[in-house]
PDB file of C-alpha atoms and ligand atoms in Angstrom:
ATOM      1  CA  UNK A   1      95.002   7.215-156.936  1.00 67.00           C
ATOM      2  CA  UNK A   2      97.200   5.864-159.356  1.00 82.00           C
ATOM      3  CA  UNK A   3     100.874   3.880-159.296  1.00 87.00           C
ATOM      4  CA  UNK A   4     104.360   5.518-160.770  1.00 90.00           C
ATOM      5  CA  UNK A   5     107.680   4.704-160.447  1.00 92.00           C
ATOM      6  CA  UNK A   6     109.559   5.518-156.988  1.00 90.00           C
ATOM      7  CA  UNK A   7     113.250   5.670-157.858  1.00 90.00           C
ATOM      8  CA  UNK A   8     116.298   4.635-154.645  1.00 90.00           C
ATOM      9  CA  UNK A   9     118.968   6.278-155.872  1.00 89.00           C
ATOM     10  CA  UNK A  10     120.794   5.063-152.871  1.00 90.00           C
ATOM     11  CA  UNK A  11     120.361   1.293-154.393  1.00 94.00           C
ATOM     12  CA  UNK A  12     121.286   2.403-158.244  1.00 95.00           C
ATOM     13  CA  UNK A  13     124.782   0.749-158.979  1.00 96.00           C
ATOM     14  CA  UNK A  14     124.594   2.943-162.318  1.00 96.00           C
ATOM     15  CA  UNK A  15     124.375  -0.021-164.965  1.00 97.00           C
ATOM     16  CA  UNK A  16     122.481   1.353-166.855  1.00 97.00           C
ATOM     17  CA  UNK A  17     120.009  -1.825-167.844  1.00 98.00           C
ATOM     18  CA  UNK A  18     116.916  -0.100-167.360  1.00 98.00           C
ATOM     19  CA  UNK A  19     118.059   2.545-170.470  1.00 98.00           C
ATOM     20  CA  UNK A  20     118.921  -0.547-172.029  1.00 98.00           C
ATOM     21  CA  UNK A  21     115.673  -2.559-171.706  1.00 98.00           C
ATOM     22  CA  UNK A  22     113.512   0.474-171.801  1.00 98.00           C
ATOM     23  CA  UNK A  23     115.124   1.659-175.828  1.00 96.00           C
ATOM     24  CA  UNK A  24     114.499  -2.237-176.577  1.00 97.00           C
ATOM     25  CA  UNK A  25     111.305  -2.512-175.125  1.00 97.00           C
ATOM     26  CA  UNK A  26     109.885   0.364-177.068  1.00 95.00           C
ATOM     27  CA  UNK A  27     112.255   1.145-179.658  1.00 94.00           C
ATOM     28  CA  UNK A  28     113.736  -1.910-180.279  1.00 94.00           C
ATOM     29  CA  UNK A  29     117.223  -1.008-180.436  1.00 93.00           C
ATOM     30  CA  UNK A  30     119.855  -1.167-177.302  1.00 95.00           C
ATOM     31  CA  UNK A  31     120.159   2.764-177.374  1.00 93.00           C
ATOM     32  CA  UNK A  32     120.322   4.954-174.188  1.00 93.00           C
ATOM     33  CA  UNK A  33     119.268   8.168-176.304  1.00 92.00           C
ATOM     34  CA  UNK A  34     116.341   6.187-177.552  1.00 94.00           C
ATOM     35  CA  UNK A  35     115.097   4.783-173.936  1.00 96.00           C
ATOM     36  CA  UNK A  36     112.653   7.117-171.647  1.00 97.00           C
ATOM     37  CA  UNK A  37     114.571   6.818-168.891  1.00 97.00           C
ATOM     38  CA  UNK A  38     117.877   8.469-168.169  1.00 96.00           C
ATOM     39  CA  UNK A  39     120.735   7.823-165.466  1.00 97.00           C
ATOM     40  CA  UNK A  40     122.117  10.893-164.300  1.00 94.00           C
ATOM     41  CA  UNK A  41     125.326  10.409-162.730  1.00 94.00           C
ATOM     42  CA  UNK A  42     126.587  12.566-159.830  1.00 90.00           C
ATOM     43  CA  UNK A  43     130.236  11.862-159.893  1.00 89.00           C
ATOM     44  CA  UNK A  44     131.100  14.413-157.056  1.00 87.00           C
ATOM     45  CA  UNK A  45     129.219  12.374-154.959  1.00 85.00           C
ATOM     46  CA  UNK A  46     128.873   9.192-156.268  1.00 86.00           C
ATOM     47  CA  UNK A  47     125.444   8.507-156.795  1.00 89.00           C
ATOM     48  CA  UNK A  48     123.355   7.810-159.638  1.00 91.00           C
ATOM     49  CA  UNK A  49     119.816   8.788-160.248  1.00 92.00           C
ATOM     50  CA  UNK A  50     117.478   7.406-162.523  1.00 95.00           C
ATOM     51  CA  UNK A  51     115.180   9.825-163.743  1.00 95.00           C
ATOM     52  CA  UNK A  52     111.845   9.484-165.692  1.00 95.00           C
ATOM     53  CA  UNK A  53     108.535  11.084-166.738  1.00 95.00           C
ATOM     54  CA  UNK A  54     106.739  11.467-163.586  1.00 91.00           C
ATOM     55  CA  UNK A  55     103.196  11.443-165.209  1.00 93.00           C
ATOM     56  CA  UNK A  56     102.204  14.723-163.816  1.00 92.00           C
ATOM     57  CA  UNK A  57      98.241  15.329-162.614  1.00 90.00           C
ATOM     58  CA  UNK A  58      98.620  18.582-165.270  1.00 93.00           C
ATOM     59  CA  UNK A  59     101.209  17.772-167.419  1.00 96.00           C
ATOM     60  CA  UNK A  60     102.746  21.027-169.022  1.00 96.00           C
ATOM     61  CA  UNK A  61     103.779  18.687-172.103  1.00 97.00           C
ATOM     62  CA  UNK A  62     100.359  17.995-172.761  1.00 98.00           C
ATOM     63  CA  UNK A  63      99.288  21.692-172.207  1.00 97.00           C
ATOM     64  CA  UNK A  64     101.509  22.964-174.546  1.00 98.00           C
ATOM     65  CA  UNK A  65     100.479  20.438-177.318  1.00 98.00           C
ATOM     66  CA  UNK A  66      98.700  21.748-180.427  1.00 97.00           C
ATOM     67  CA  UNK A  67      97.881  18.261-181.782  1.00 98.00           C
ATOM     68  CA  UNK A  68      97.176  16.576-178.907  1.00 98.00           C
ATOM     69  CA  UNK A  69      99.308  13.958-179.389  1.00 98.00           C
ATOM     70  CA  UNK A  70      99.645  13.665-175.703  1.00 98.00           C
ATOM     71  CA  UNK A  71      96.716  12.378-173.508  1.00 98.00           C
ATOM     72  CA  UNK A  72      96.311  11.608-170.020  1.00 96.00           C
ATOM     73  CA  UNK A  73      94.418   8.600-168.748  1.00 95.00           C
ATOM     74  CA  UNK A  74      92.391   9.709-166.105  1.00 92.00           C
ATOM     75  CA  UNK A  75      91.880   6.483-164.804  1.00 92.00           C
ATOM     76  CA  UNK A  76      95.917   5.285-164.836  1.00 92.00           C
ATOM     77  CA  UNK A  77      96.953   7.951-164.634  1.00 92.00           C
ATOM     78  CA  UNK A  78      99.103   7.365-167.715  1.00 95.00           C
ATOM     79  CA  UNK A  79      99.961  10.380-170.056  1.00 96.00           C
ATOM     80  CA  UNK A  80     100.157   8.502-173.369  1.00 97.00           C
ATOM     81  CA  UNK A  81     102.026   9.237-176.539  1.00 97.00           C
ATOM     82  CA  UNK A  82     100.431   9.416-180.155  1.00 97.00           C
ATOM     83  CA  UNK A  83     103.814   9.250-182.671  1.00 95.00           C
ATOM     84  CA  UNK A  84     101.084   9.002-185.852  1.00 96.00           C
ATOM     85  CA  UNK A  85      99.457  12.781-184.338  1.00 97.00           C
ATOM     86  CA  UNK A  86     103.363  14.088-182.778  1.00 97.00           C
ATOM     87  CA  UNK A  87     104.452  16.956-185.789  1.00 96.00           C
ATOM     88  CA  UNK A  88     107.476  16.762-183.833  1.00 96.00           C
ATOM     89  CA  UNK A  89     107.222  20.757-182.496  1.00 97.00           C
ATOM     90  CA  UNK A  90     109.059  19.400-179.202  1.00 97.00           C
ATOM     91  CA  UNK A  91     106.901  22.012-177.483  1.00 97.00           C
ATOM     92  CA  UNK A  92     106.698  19.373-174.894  1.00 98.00           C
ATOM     93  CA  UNK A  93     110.447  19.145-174.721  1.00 97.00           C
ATOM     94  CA  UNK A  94     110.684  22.373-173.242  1.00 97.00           C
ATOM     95  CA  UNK A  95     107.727  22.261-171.614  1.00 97.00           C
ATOM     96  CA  UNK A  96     108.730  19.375-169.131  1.00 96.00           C
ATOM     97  CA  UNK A  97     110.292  20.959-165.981  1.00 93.00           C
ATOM     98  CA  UNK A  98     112.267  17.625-164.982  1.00 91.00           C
ATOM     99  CA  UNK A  99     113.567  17.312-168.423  1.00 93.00           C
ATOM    100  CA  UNK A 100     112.241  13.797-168.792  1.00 94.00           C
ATOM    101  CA  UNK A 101     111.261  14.064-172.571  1.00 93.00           C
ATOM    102  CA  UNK A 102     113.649  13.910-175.174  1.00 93.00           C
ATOM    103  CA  UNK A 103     113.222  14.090-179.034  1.00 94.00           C
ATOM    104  CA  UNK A 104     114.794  11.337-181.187  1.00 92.00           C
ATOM    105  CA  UNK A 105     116.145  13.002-184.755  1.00 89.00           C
ATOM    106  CA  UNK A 106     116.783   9.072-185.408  1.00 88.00           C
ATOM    107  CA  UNK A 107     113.738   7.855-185.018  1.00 91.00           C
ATOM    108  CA  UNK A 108     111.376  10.962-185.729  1.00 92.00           C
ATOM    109  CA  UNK A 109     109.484  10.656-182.503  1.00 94.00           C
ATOM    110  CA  UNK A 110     109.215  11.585-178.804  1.00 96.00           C
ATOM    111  CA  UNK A 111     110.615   9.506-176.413  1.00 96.00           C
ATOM    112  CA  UNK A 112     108.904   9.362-173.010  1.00 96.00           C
ATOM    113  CA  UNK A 113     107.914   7.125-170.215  1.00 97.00           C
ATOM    114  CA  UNK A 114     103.964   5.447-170.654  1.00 97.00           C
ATOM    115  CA  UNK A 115     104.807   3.196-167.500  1.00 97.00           C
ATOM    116  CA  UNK A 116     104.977   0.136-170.627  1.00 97.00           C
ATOM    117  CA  UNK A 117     100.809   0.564-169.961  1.00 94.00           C
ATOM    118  CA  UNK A 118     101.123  -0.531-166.558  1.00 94.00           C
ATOM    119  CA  UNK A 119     103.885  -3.351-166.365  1.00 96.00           C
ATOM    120  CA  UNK A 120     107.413  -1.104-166.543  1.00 97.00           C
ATOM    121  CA  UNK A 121     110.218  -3.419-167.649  1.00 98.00           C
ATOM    122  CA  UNK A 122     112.499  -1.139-166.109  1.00 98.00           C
ATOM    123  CA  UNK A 123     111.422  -2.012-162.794  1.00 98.00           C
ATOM    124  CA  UNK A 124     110.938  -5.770-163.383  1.00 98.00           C
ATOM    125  CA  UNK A 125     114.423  -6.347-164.541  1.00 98.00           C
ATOM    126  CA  UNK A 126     116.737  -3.435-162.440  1.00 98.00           C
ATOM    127  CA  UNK A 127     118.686  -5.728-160.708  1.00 97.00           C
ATOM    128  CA  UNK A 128     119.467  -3.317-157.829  1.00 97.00           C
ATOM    129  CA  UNK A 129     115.856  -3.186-156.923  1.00 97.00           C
ATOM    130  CA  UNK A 130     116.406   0.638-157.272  1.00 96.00           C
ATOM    131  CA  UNK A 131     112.723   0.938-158.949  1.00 97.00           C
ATOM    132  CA  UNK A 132     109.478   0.425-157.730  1.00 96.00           C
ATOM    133  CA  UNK A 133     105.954   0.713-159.422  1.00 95.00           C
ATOM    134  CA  UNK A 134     103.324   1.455-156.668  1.00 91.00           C
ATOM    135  CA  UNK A 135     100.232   3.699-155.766  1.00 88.00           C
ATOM    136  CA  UNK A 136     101.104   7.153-155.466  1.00 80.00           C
ATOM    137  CA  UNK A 137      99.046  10.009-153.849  1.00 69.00           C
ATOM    138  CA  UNK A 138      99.504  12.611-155.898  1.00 65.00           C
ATOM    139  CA  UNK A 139     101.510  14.491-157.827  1.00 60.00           C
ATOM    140  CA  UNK A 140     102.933  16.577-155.100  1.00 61.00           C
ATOM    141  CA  UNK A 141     103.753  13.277-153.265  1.00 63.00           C
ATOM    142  CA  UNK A 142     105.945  12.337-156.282  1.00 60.00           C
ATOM    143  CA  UNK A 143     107.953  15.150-156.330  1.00 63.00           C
ATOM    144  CA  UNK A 144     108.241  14.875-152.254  1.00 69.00           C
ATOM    145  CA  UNK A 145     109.258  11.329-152.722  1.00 66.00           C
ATOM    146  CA  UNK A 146     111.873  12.484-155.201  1.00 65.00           C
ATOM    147  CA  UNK A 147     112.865  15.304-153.442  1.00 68.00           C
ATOM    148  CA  UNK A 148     113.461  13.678-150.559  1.00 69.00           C
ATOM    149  CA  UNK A 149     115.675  10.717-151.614  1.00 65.00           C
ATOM    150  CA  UNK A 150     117.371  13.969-152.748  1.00 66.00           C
ATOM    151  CA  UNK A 151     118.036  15.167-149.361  1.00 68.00           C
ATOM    152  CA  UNK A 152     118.664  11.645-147.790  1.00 66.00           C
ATOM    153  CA  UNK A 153     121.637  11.515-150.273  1.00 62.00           C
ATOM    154  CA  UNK A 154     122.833  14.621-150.675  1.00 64.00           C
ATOM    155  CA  UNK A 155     122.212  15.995-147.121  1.00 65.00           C
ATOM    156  CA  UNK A 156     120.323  18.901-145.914  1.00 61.00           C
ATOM    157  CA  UNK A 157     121.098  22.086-148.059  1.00 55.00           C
ATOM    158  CA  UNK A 158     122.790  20.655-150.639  1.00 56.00           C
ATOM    159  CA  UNK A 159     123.031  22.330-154.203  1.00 56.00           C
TER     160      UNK A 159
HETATM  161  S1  LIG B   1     106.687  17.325-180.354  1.00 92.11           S
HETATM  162 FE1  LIG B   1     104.837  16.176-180.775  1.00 92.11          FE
HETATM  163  S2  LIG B   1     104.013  15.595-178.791  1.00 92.11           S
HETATM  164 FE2  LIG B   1     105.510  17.226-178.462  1.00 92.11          FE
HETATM  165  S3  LIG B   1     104.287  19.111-178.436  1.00 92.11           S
HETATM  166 FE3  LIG B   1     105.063  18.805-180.487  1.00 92.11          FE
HETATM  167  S4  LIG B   1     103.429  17.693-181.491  1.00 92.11           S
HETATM  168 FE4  LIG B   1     103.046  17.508-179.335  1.00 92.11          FE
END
């Protein structure tokens, strides 16, 4: 079993710190396009929804690698990044079927989630409380979880 992070999309005031502390944490620089997690915002209804790498139990990203630059901890569960291995392909891009990698051109490098190895800033300083980091299931439960909160905010049927 291991932990991810369970977004509440119904708690997210959409400020935006967790971009903020993520790109600093990692990147060091207060830059949403260089922080792997991303607030969508759903003006129609007014929600916001954090969304991040969900650390898949296959990840396609890591599939599609030629360099294996991308790992997965078995133990963690963690799929970890190698920047000094990355030839910067973005295979895994467009492999990613939640779009929760992104490329930086700035600086050279793949930006995606690696749960900060275990202690994810994001959740430790959203004020809103709209993150958690606990044990998950599976994968299939992570996508429930998410699809649900889905449902619980946009209703049955929504599209
Ligand atoms: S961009 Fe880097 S990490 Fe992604 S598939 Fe290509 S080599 Fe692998």
């Amino acid at each position: 079993m291991s932990k991810g992070i369970v977004i509440s999309p119904d708690k997210c005031t959409g400020c935006r710190t967790c971009e903020l502390v993520c790109s600093f944490t990692k990147n060091d620089t207060f830059n949403p396009k260089d922080s792997a997690i991303s607030v969508q915002f759903f003006d129609e209804v007014g929600i916001q929804v954090p969304m991040t790498c969900l650390q898949c139990d296959e990840p396609h990203c890591m599939t599609v690698c030629t360099v294996n630059a991308l790992t997965k901890d078995e133990e963690t569960g963690i799929v970890h990044y190698d920047s000094e291995k990355c030839i910067g392909c973005k295979l895994c891009v467009s492999a990613c079927p939640f779009g929760n990698m992104t490329y930086s051109s700035r600086l050279k490098k793949v930006v995606k989630c690696d749960l900060c190895d275990g202690y994810p800033q994001c959740v430790k300083l959203c004020p809103s409380g709209a993150l958690e980091y606990k044990e998950l299931d599976s994968n299939l439960q992570k996508r429930k979880d998410i699809a649900s909160q889905f449902v619980e905010v946009f209703g049955e049927g929504a599209k």
